[in-house]
């Protein structure tokens, strides 16, 4: 529905702007000198000055706490930093109006940011109001999944195609630091957002986070400043690996980290969830998932514990829980999330760095590629300076996905389900093996050159980088090793398909066999049932997963 | 089960209440002080009242520039709109633009919204780009000099131009006024606002805390204030044993109308503002504080804002 709504919106915008007298009078002379997305032309008058009335209308919508609804949708709460940023932009544009400044690249960039925030803010309102997907929407996602496997084809150009790309610098969409090793980029991004995932984390229970089908719970740092989300289930490892991989390819991402008993969750009485038992029950009711297998030690904080971890002292006597494993995803105070990054608006579908991300999605075999899994964020750079950044979020529905048509459930992180090859060459076409539940508009426009641009980024990942990303995900050893070989193979298939000379060939074998404790756990590139030890909280072979509720 | 339901309901209530607080409601109590100097000395000698210890942490200077329409529409409707300049040893100079409502009764709940950062507001004075703060600074200075100058008059005119130009801009006090009464506070009305009163206040500031060394039983029976570390005042960030309940201040203020040979109005007030994350519990603790303070120091509760008091005095 939201895809259709997006299409409809784009169409209406097109009709409106192309028939609007303002657009026809204004945009032609303006557009002929400085190209800009059609949505922005409304922010300028025919004399190329900024349109103060329209700017104020947008800024009032984005900042006025009394404006609760737009087109019947309840608007999301506006964060202080967001309001401040909008106002700083608004003031620069108001000054440009007073100074009668003609349209220039700086004003276009300011207006671009304003309109981007407006669209994303409204998208969030619409998305929040969609409690359940309609039958038609579910059917569409189902059909997309069905159609996408082995049917997405890209023609290999017959004529000579460009193999030289201009360096793409887009401060909003990519964090491309080519001088940095791909595996180091995730930590650099985290540092910029002041994310401090300590070796030993103590967090306070807060509340249930909304949306999604994976069981999760929001917690707070001890300084009650930064939020985190604890996640359990089949995405624990995949999300961690894929976020690092996407960061390595130059994108901004969420920041999940792997924890075991080195995470202590305290129930200090402030949250409405007061004990580990209540947490278990509530997660079961809310997500239909029992995380009992993930529960480690539980009890009440003792003086003995506080002796070895002094920061536990104020919580002596309070209930706590540790986990066999979980991921802890940062929601730092420095980063404010809006809605999606609007892949279909503001000419974003013409951006090579976005269209090329299709190959990155294919590389990790990401199934849930809905628009809702992108986010526009406002990052505090310090000293009240902010920047907008588009992120790829929730990348965990990947790395071997099984979708059951009968039970309507799905499971991710099934290594045997991940094909050894991401792309195959069939005649003059490239065929991709991944399934996707949604093909956002920009991916429909993706061409060979966009994908080849991404293939070059993938080529920059070497053996050391891939290994370190897999180690960060903390899969059981044999499974991690099998993933290493599979991802190396998938990488090689991509480079081969796009005629990219491999600068860092990674050795792999499809016949990988691994023995553990005298038992064969991986045989000829396949994880055996014998490896599915009872000590793991989740099976890496069994298909039984969680219900597909598509994030609602 | 019933307990659980009650807890959930009260939790939802608290969340809602804390949301409304963050959207611009403050719980404040004001008291007139007969003798400020004696009161200040007494506070320093015996800083624990009603189980709460007052921790003196700053002496700030505030300048306030109040705006209203020529017929005092804001005052008549129970609002005050002001630019504020705060000079503090701790944080240097800061400016804000605030809209407050009068207290409805002694429970002290007031609406307060503000633009807390005026650093990026600029305007044109003749053909020069000038910071908004440079326009209002000479008007603040009038509280000290009480001498109208040509430069002051120029800034007054520029400020009026700014108000006319900005009446529909995304500025929170204007947005709030329109939300309160869109017909009355239309663009023309906001454009008619002009500076009417300027004041200077010497403010002694105190943190109202429960100190386990002063009152261990109250400390143990009161849940810790759940405030983000960065939101805590510096002194309380450094001493995490103290439980922060409220902020208090003793203001010695002088107001003058923006006119030649102005009459001066002196006001002395003690204010307490609830900072506890469960406002009801904070209010209970302030009640105990108030009860003892009223008896001990003969403080009398006040509901009128300083702006309303000053204008009433001027008009009578």
PDB file of C-alpha atoms in Angstrom, chain A residues 186-375:
ATOM      1  CA  UNK A 186      31.628   0.546  11.051  1.00  0.00           C
ATOM      2  CA  UNK A 187      33.683   1.531  14.093  1.00  0.00           C
ATOM      3  CA  UNK A 188      34.435   4.935  12.610  1.00  0.00           C
ATOM      4  CA  UNK A 189      30.727   5.596  12.101  1.00  0.00           C
ATOM      5  CA  UNK A 190      30.018   4.460  15.664  1.00  0.00           C
ATOM      6  CA  UNK A 191      32.719   6.750  17.001  1.00  0.00           C
ATOM      7  CA  UNK A 192      31.199   9.704  15.155  1.00  0.00           C
ATOM      8  CA  UNK A 193      27.848   8.926  16.786  1.00  0.00           C
ATOM      9  CA  UNK A 194      29.520   8.576  20.200  1.00  0.00           C
ATOM     10  CA  UNK A 195      28.402   4.976  20.505  1.00  0.00           C
ATOM     11  CA  UNK A 196      30.284   3.285  23.276  1.00  0.00           C
ATOM     12  CA  UNK A 197      29.614  -0.445  23.306  1.00  0.00           C
ATOM     13  CA  UNK A 198      31.696  -1.459  26.305  1.00  0.00           C
ATOM     14  CA  UNK A 199      33.024  -4.962  26.801  1.00  0.00           C
ATOM     15  CA  UNK A 200      30.884  -5.200  29.929  1.00  0.00           C
ATOM     16  CA  UNK A 201      27.488  -3.511  29.574  1.00  0.00           C
ATOM     17  CA  UNK A 202      25.031  -2.817  32.360  1.00  0.00           C
ATOM     18  CA  UNK A 203      21.673  -1.582  31.110  1.00  0.00           C
ATOM     19  CA  UNK A 204      18.351  -0.664  32.706  1.00  0.00           C
ATOM     20  CA  UNK A 205      15.014  -2.063  31.563  1.00  0.00           C
ATOM     21  CA  UNK A 206      12.924   0.572  29.816  1.00  0.00           C
ATOM     22  CA  UNK A 207      10.072  -0.423  27.504  1.00  0.00           C
ATOM     23  CA  UNK A 208       8.988  -2.513  24.542  1.00  0.00           C
ATOM     24  CA  UNK A 209      10.011  -1.044  21.239  1.00  0.00           C
ATOM     25  CA  UNK A 210       7.414  -0.886  18.542  1.00  0.00           C
ATOM     26  CA  UNK A 211       7.232  -2.768  15.260  1.00  0.00           C
ATOM     27  CA  UNK A 212       9.126  -5.676  13.790  1.00  0.00           C
ATOM     28  CA  UNK A 213       8.681  -9.399  14.144  1.00  0.00           C
ATOM     29  CA  UNK A 214      11.898 -10.198  16.016  1.00  0.00           C
ATOM     30  CA  UNK A 215      11.593 -10.087  19.818  1.00  0.00           C
ATOM     31  CA  UNK A 216      13.232  -6.977  21.174  1.00  0.00           C
ATOM     32  CA  UNK A 217      13.255  -4.752  24.240  1.00  0.00           C
ATOM     33  CA  UNK A 218      14.452  -1.194  24.760  1.00  0.00           C
ATOM     34  CA  UNK A 219      16.947  -0.500  27.521  1.00  0.00           C
ATOM     35  CA  UNK A 220      18.896   2.491  28.806  1.00  0.00           C
ATOM     36  CA  UNK A 221      22.526   3.202  29.556  1.00  0.00           C
ATOM     37  CA  UNK A 222      23.373   3.745  33.203  1.00  0.00           C
ATOM     38  CA  UNK A 223      23.596   7.466  32.484  1.00  0.00           C
ATOM     39  CA  UNK A 224      19.986   7.261  31.146  1.00  0.00           C
ATOM     40  CA  UNK A 225      21.166   9.195  28.108  1.00  0.00           C
ATOM     41  CA  UNK A 226      21.509   6.614  25.366  1.00  0.00           C
ATOM     42  CA  UNK A 227      18.983   3.981  24.446  1.00  0.00           C
ATOM     43  CA  UNK A 228      19.774   0.491  23.212  1.00  0.00           C
ATOM     44  CA  UNK A 229      17.628  -2.314  21.876  1.00  0.00           C
ATOM     45  CA  UNK A 230      18.240  -5.906  22.937  1.00  0.00           C
ATOM     46  CA  UNK A 231      17.270  -8.384  20.220  1.00  0.00           C
ATOM     47  CA  UNK A 232      17.037 -12.130  20.341  1.00  0.00           C
ATOM     48  CA  UNK A 233      16.366 -14.758  17.700  1.00  0.00           C
ATOM     49  CA  UNK A 234      17.554 -15.608  14.237  1.00  0.00           C
ATOM     50  CA  UNK A 235      18.747 -12.088  13.390  1.00  0.00           C
ATOM     51  CA  UNK A 236      21.277 -11.841  16.232  1.00  0.00           C
ATOM     52  CA  UNK A 237      24.282 -12.751  14.083  1.00  0.00           C
ATOM     53  CA  UNK A 238      23.038 -11.749  10.631  1.00  0.00           C
ATOM     54  CA  UNK A 239      22.197  -8.180  11.633  1.00  0.00           C
ATOM     55  CA  UNK A 240      25.639  -7.698  13.171  1.00  0.00           C
ATOM     56  CA  UNK A 241      27.469  -9.072  10.140  1.00  0.00           C
ATOM     57  CA  UNK A 242      25.369  -7.323   7.500  1.00  0.00           C
ATOM     58  CA  UNK A 243      25.490  -3.929   9.201  1.00  0.00           C
ATOM     59  CA  UNK A 244      29.278  -4.140   9.217  1.00  0.00           C
ATOM     60  CA  UNK A 245      29.313  -5.224   5.594  1.00  0.00           C
ATOM     61  CA  UNK A 246      27.082  -2.346   4.478  1.00  0.00           C
ATOM     62  CA  UNK A 247      29.226   0.089   6.455  1.00  0.00           C
ATOM     63  CA  UNK A 248      32.240  -1.438   4.721  1.00  0.00           C
ATOM     64  CA  UNK A 249      30.607  -0.732   1.372  1.00  0.00           C
ATOM     65  CA  UNK A 250      30.217   2.915   2.314  1.00  0.00           C
ATOM     66  CA  UNK A 251      26.707   3.198   3.750  1.00  0.00           C
ATOM     67  CA  UNK A 252      25.500   4.468   7.076  1.00  0.00           C
ATOM     68  CA  UNK A 253      23.854   1.780   9.192  1.00  0.00           C
ATOM     69  CA  UNK A 254      22.481   0.803  12.598  1.00  0.00           C
ATOM     70  CA  UNK A 255      24.998  -0.376  15.161  1.00  0.00           C
ATOM     71  CA  UNK A 256      24.291  -3.814  16.649  1.00  0.00           C
ATOM     72  CA  UNK A 257      26.831  -5.621  18.883  1.00  0.00           C
ATOM     73  CA  UNK A 258      27.025  -9.200  20.100  1.00  0.00           C
ATOM     74  CA  UNK A 259      26.721  -9.867  23.835  1.00  0.00           C
ATOM     75  CA  UNK A 260      26.525 -12.930  26.034  1.00  0.00           C
ATOM     76  CA  UNK A 261      26.778 -12.895  29.836  1.00  0.00           C
ATOM     77  CA  UNK A 262      28.783  -9.668  29.575  1.00  0.00           C
ATOM     78  CA  UNK A 263      25.449  -7.847  29.323  1.00  0.00           C
ATOM     79  CA  UNK A 264      23.527  -7.416  32.561  1.00  0.00           C
ATOM     80  CA  UNK A 265      19.961  -6.180  32.308  1.00  0.00           C
ATOM     81  CA  UNK A 266      18.727  -4.601  35.551  1.00  0.00           C
ATOM     82  CA  UNK A 267      15.054  -4.262  36.409  1.00  0.00           C
ATOM     83  CA  UNK A 268      15.306  -1.212  38.645  1.00  0.00           C
ATOM     84  CA  UNK A 269      11.573  -0.786  39.200  1.00  0.00           C
ATOM     85  CA  UNK A 270      11.085   2.229  36.927  1.00  0.00           C
ATOM     86  CA  UNK A 271      10.074   0.218  33.865  1.00  0.00           C
ATOM     87  CA  UNK A 272       6.697  -1.506  33.813  1.00  0.00           C
ATOM     88  CA  UNK A 273       8.609  -4.745  33.218  1.00  0.00           C
ATOM     89  CA  UNK A 274       9.891  -5.585  36.656  1.00  0.00           C
ATOM     90  CA  UNK A 275      11.399  -9.057  36.461  1.00  0.00           C
ATOM     91  CA  UNK A 276      13.019 -11.417  33.938  1.00  0.00           C
ATOM     92  CA  UNK A 277       9.896 -13.584  34.131  1.00  0.00           C
ATOM     93  CA  UNK A 278       7.688 -10.654  33.152  1.00  0.00           C
ATOM     94  CA  UNK A 279      10.017  -9.940  30.249  1.00  0.00           C
ATOM     95  CA  UNK A 280       9.725 -13.528  29.021  1.00  0.00           C
ATOM     96  CA  UNK A 281       5.938 -13.539  29.307  1.00  0.00           C
ATOM     97  CA  UNK A 282       5.493 -10.176  27.637  1.00  0.00           C
ATOM     98  CA  UNK A 283       7.786 -11.053  24.713  1.00  0.00           C
ATOM     99  CA  UNK A 284       5.862 -14.262  24.235  1.00  0.00           C
ATOM    100  CA  UNK A 285       2.555 -12.397  24.138  1.00  0.00           C
ATOM    101  CA  UNK A 286       3.836  -9.564  21.948  1.00  0.00           C
ATOM    102  CA  UNK A 287       5.923 -11.495  19.404  1.00  0.00           C
ATOM    103  CA  UNK A 288       4.730 -15.055  19.833  1.00  0.00           C
ATOM    104  CA  UNK A 289       8.331 -16.042  20.471  1.00  0.00           C
ATOM    105  CA  UNK A 290       9.603 -17.758  23.593  1.00  0.00           C
ATOM    106  CA  UNK A 291      13.126 -16.582  24.385  1.00  0.00           C
ATOM    107  CA  UNK A 292      13.562 -19.007  27.284  1.00  0.00           C
ATOM    108  CA  UNK A 293      16.522 -20.597  25.488  1.00  0.00           C
ATOM    109  CA  UNK A 294      18.270 -17.231  25.453  1.00  0.00           C
ATOM    110  CA  UNK A 295      17.942 -16.684  29.202  1.00  0.00           C
ATOM    111  CA  UNK A 296      21.162 -17.033  31.164  1.00  0.00           C
ATOM    112  CA  UNK A 297      21.598 -16.271  34.829  1.00  0.00           C
ATOM    113  CA  UNK A 298      18.804 -14.432  36.617  1.00  0.00           C
ATOM    114  CA  UNK A 299      18.395 -13.333  40.228  1.00  0.00           C
ATOM    115  CA  UNK A 300      18.946 -10.277  42.388  1.00  0.00           C
ATOM    116  CA  UNK A 301      22.064  -8.140  42.301  1.00  0.00           C
ATOM    117  CA  UNK A 302      24.261  -9.048  45.263  1.00  0.00           C
ATOM    118  CA  UNK A 303      26.959  -7.210  47.153  1.00  0.00           C
ATOM    119  CA  UNK A 304      29.402  -9.780  45.799  1.00  0.00           C
ATOM    120  CA  UNK A 305      28.492  -8.831  42.216  1.00  0.00           C
ATOM    121  CA  UNK A 306      28.813  -5.141  43.056  1.00  0.00           C
ATOM    122  CA  UNK A 307      32.311  -5.783  44.432  1.00  0.00           C
ATOM    123  CA  UNK A 308      33.538  -6.962  41.049  1.00  0.00           C
ATOM    124  CA  UNK A 309      31.386  -4.458  39.139  1.00  0.00           C
ATOM    125  CA  UNK A 310      31.091  -1.285  41.269  1.00  0.00           C
ATOM    126  CA  UNK A 311      28.548   0.321  38.935  1.00  0.00           C
ATOM    127  CA  UNK A 312      26.076  -2.336  40.125  1.00  0.00           C
ATOM    128  CA  UNK A 313      26.157  -0.908  43.676  1.00  0.00           C
ATOM    129  CA  UNK A 314      23.023   1.283  43.392  1.00  0.00           C
ATOM    130  CA  UNK A 315      21.099  -1.770  42.185  1.00  0.00           C
ATOM    131  CA  UNK A 316      21.861  -4.240  44.981  1.00  0.00           C
ATOM    132  CA  UNK A 317      18.673  -6.203  45.625  1.00  0.00           C
ATOM    133  CA  UNK A 318      17.180  -5.432  42.209  1.00  0.00           C
ATOM    134  CA  UNK A 319      16.330  -8.269  39.778  1.00  0.00           C
ATOM    135  CA  UNK A 320      18.686  -8.820  36.850  1.00  0.00           C
ATOM    136  CA  UNK A 321      19.027 -11.093  33.828  1.00  0.00           C
ATOM    137  CA  UNK A 322      21.890 -12.230  31.643  1.00  0.00           C
ATOM    138  CA  UNK A 323      21.551 -13.928  28.298  1.00  0.00           C
ATOM    139  CA  UNK A 324      23.163 -16.838  26.502  1.00  0.00           C
ATOM    140  CA  UNK A 325      23.418 -14.477  23.544  1.00  0.00           C
ATOM    141  CA  UNK A 326      21.728 -11.393  22.167  1.00  0.00           C
ATOM    142  CA  UNK A 327      22.465  -8.386  20.047  1.00  0.00           C
ATOM    143  CA  UNK A 328      22.490  -4.917  21.511  1.00  0.00           C
ATOM    144  CA  UNK A 329      21.689  -2.231  18.986  1.00  0.00           C
ATOM    145  CA  UNK A 330      22.620   1.355  19.721  1.00  0.00           C
ATOM    146  CA  UNK A 331      20.034   4.110  19.648  1.00  0.00           C
ATOM    147  CA  UNK A 332      22.416   6.924  20.589  1.00  0.00           C
ATOM    148  CA  UNK A 333      21.175  10.261  21.814  1.00  0.00           C
ATOM    149  CA  UNK A 334      23.243  11.872  19.063  1.00  0.00           C
ATOM    150  CA  UNK A 335      21.178  10.273  16.306  1.00  0.00           C
ATOM    151  CA  UNK A 336      17.535  11.199  15.784  1.00  0.00           C
ATOM    152  CA  UNK A 337      15.519   9.012  13.444  1.00  0.00           C
ATOM    153  CA  UNK A 338      12.837  10.345  11.143  1.00  0.00           C
ATOM    154  CA  UNK A 339      10.963   8.237   8.589  1.00  0.00           C
ATOM    155  CA  UNK A 340      12.357   6.441   5.557  1.00  0.00           C
ATOM    156  CA  UNK A 341      15.040   8.106   3.453  1.00  0.00           C
ATOM    157  CA  UNK A 342      12.464   8.416   0.667  1.00  0.00           C
ATOM    158  CA  UNK A 343      14.009   6.270  -2.069  1.00  0.00           C
ATOM    159  CA  UNK A 344      11.346   7.338  -4.546  1.00  0.00           C
ATOM    160  CA  UNK A 345      11.421  11.094  -3.978  1.00  0.00           C
ATOM    161  CA  UNK A 346      13.732  14.005  -4.678  1.00  0.00           C
ATOM    162  CA  UNK A 347      15.402  12.278  -7.620  1.00  0.00           C
ATOM    163  CA  UNK A 348      16.933   9.818  -5.194  1.00  0.00           C
ATOM    164  CA  UNK A 349      16.222   7.100  -7.707  1.00  0.00           C
ATOM    165  CA  UNK A 350      18.757   8.704 -10.010  1.00  0.00           C
ATOM    166  CA  UNK A 351      21.580   8.291  -7.520  1.00  0.00           C
ATOM    167  CA  UNK A 352      24.071   5.631  -8.514  1.00  0.00           C
ATOM    168  CA  UNK A 353      25.105   5.100  -4.895  1.00  0.00           C
ATOM    169  CA  UNK A 354      21.516   4.191  -4.032  1.00  0.00           C
ATOM    170  CA  UNK A 355      20.657   2.170  -7.116  1.00  0.00           C
ATOM    171  CA  UNK A 356      23.932   0.303  -6.720  1.00  0.00           C
ATOM    172  CA  UNK A 357      22.920  -0.764  -3.212  1.00  0.00           C
ATOM    173  CA  UNK A 358      20.722  -3.405  -4.875  1.00  0.00           C
ATOM    174  CA  UNK A 359      23.849  -5.483  -5.429  1.00  0.00           C
ATOM    175  CA  UNK A 360      24.791  -5.082  -1.759  1.00  0.00           C
ATOM    176  CA  UNK A 361      21.309  -6.333  -0.793  1.00  0.00           C
ATOM    177  CA  UNK A 362      21.772  -9.288  -3.145  1.00  0.00           C
ATOM    178  CA  UNK A 363      25.261  -9.957  -1.760  1.00  0.00           C
ATOM    179  CA  UNK A 364      23.833 -10.453   1.757  1.00  0.00           C
ATOM    180  CA  UNK A 365      20.666 -12.133   0.430  1.00  0.00           C
ATOM    181  CA  UNK A 366      18.459  -9.595   2.209  1.00  0.00           C
ATOM    182  CA  UNK A 367      14.794 -10.496   1.955  1.00  0.00           C
ATOM    183  CA  UNK A 368      13.100  -7.618   3.770  1.00  0.00           C
ATOM    184  CA  UNK A 369      13.988  -4.678   1.522  1.00  0.00           C
ATOM    185  CA  UNK A 370      10.913  -2.581   2.289  1.00  0.00           C
ATOM    186  CA  UNK A 371      11.130   1.191   2.263  1.00  0.00           C
ATOM    187  CA  UNK A 372      10.468   1.118   6.020  1.00  0.00           C
ATOM    188  CA  UNK A 373      13.870  -0.480   6.468  1.00  0.00           C
ATOM    189  CA  UNK A 374      15.582   2.679   5.369  1.00  0.00           C
ATOM    190  CA  UNK A 375      15.808   5.678   7.646  1.00  0.00           C
TER     191      UNK A 375
END
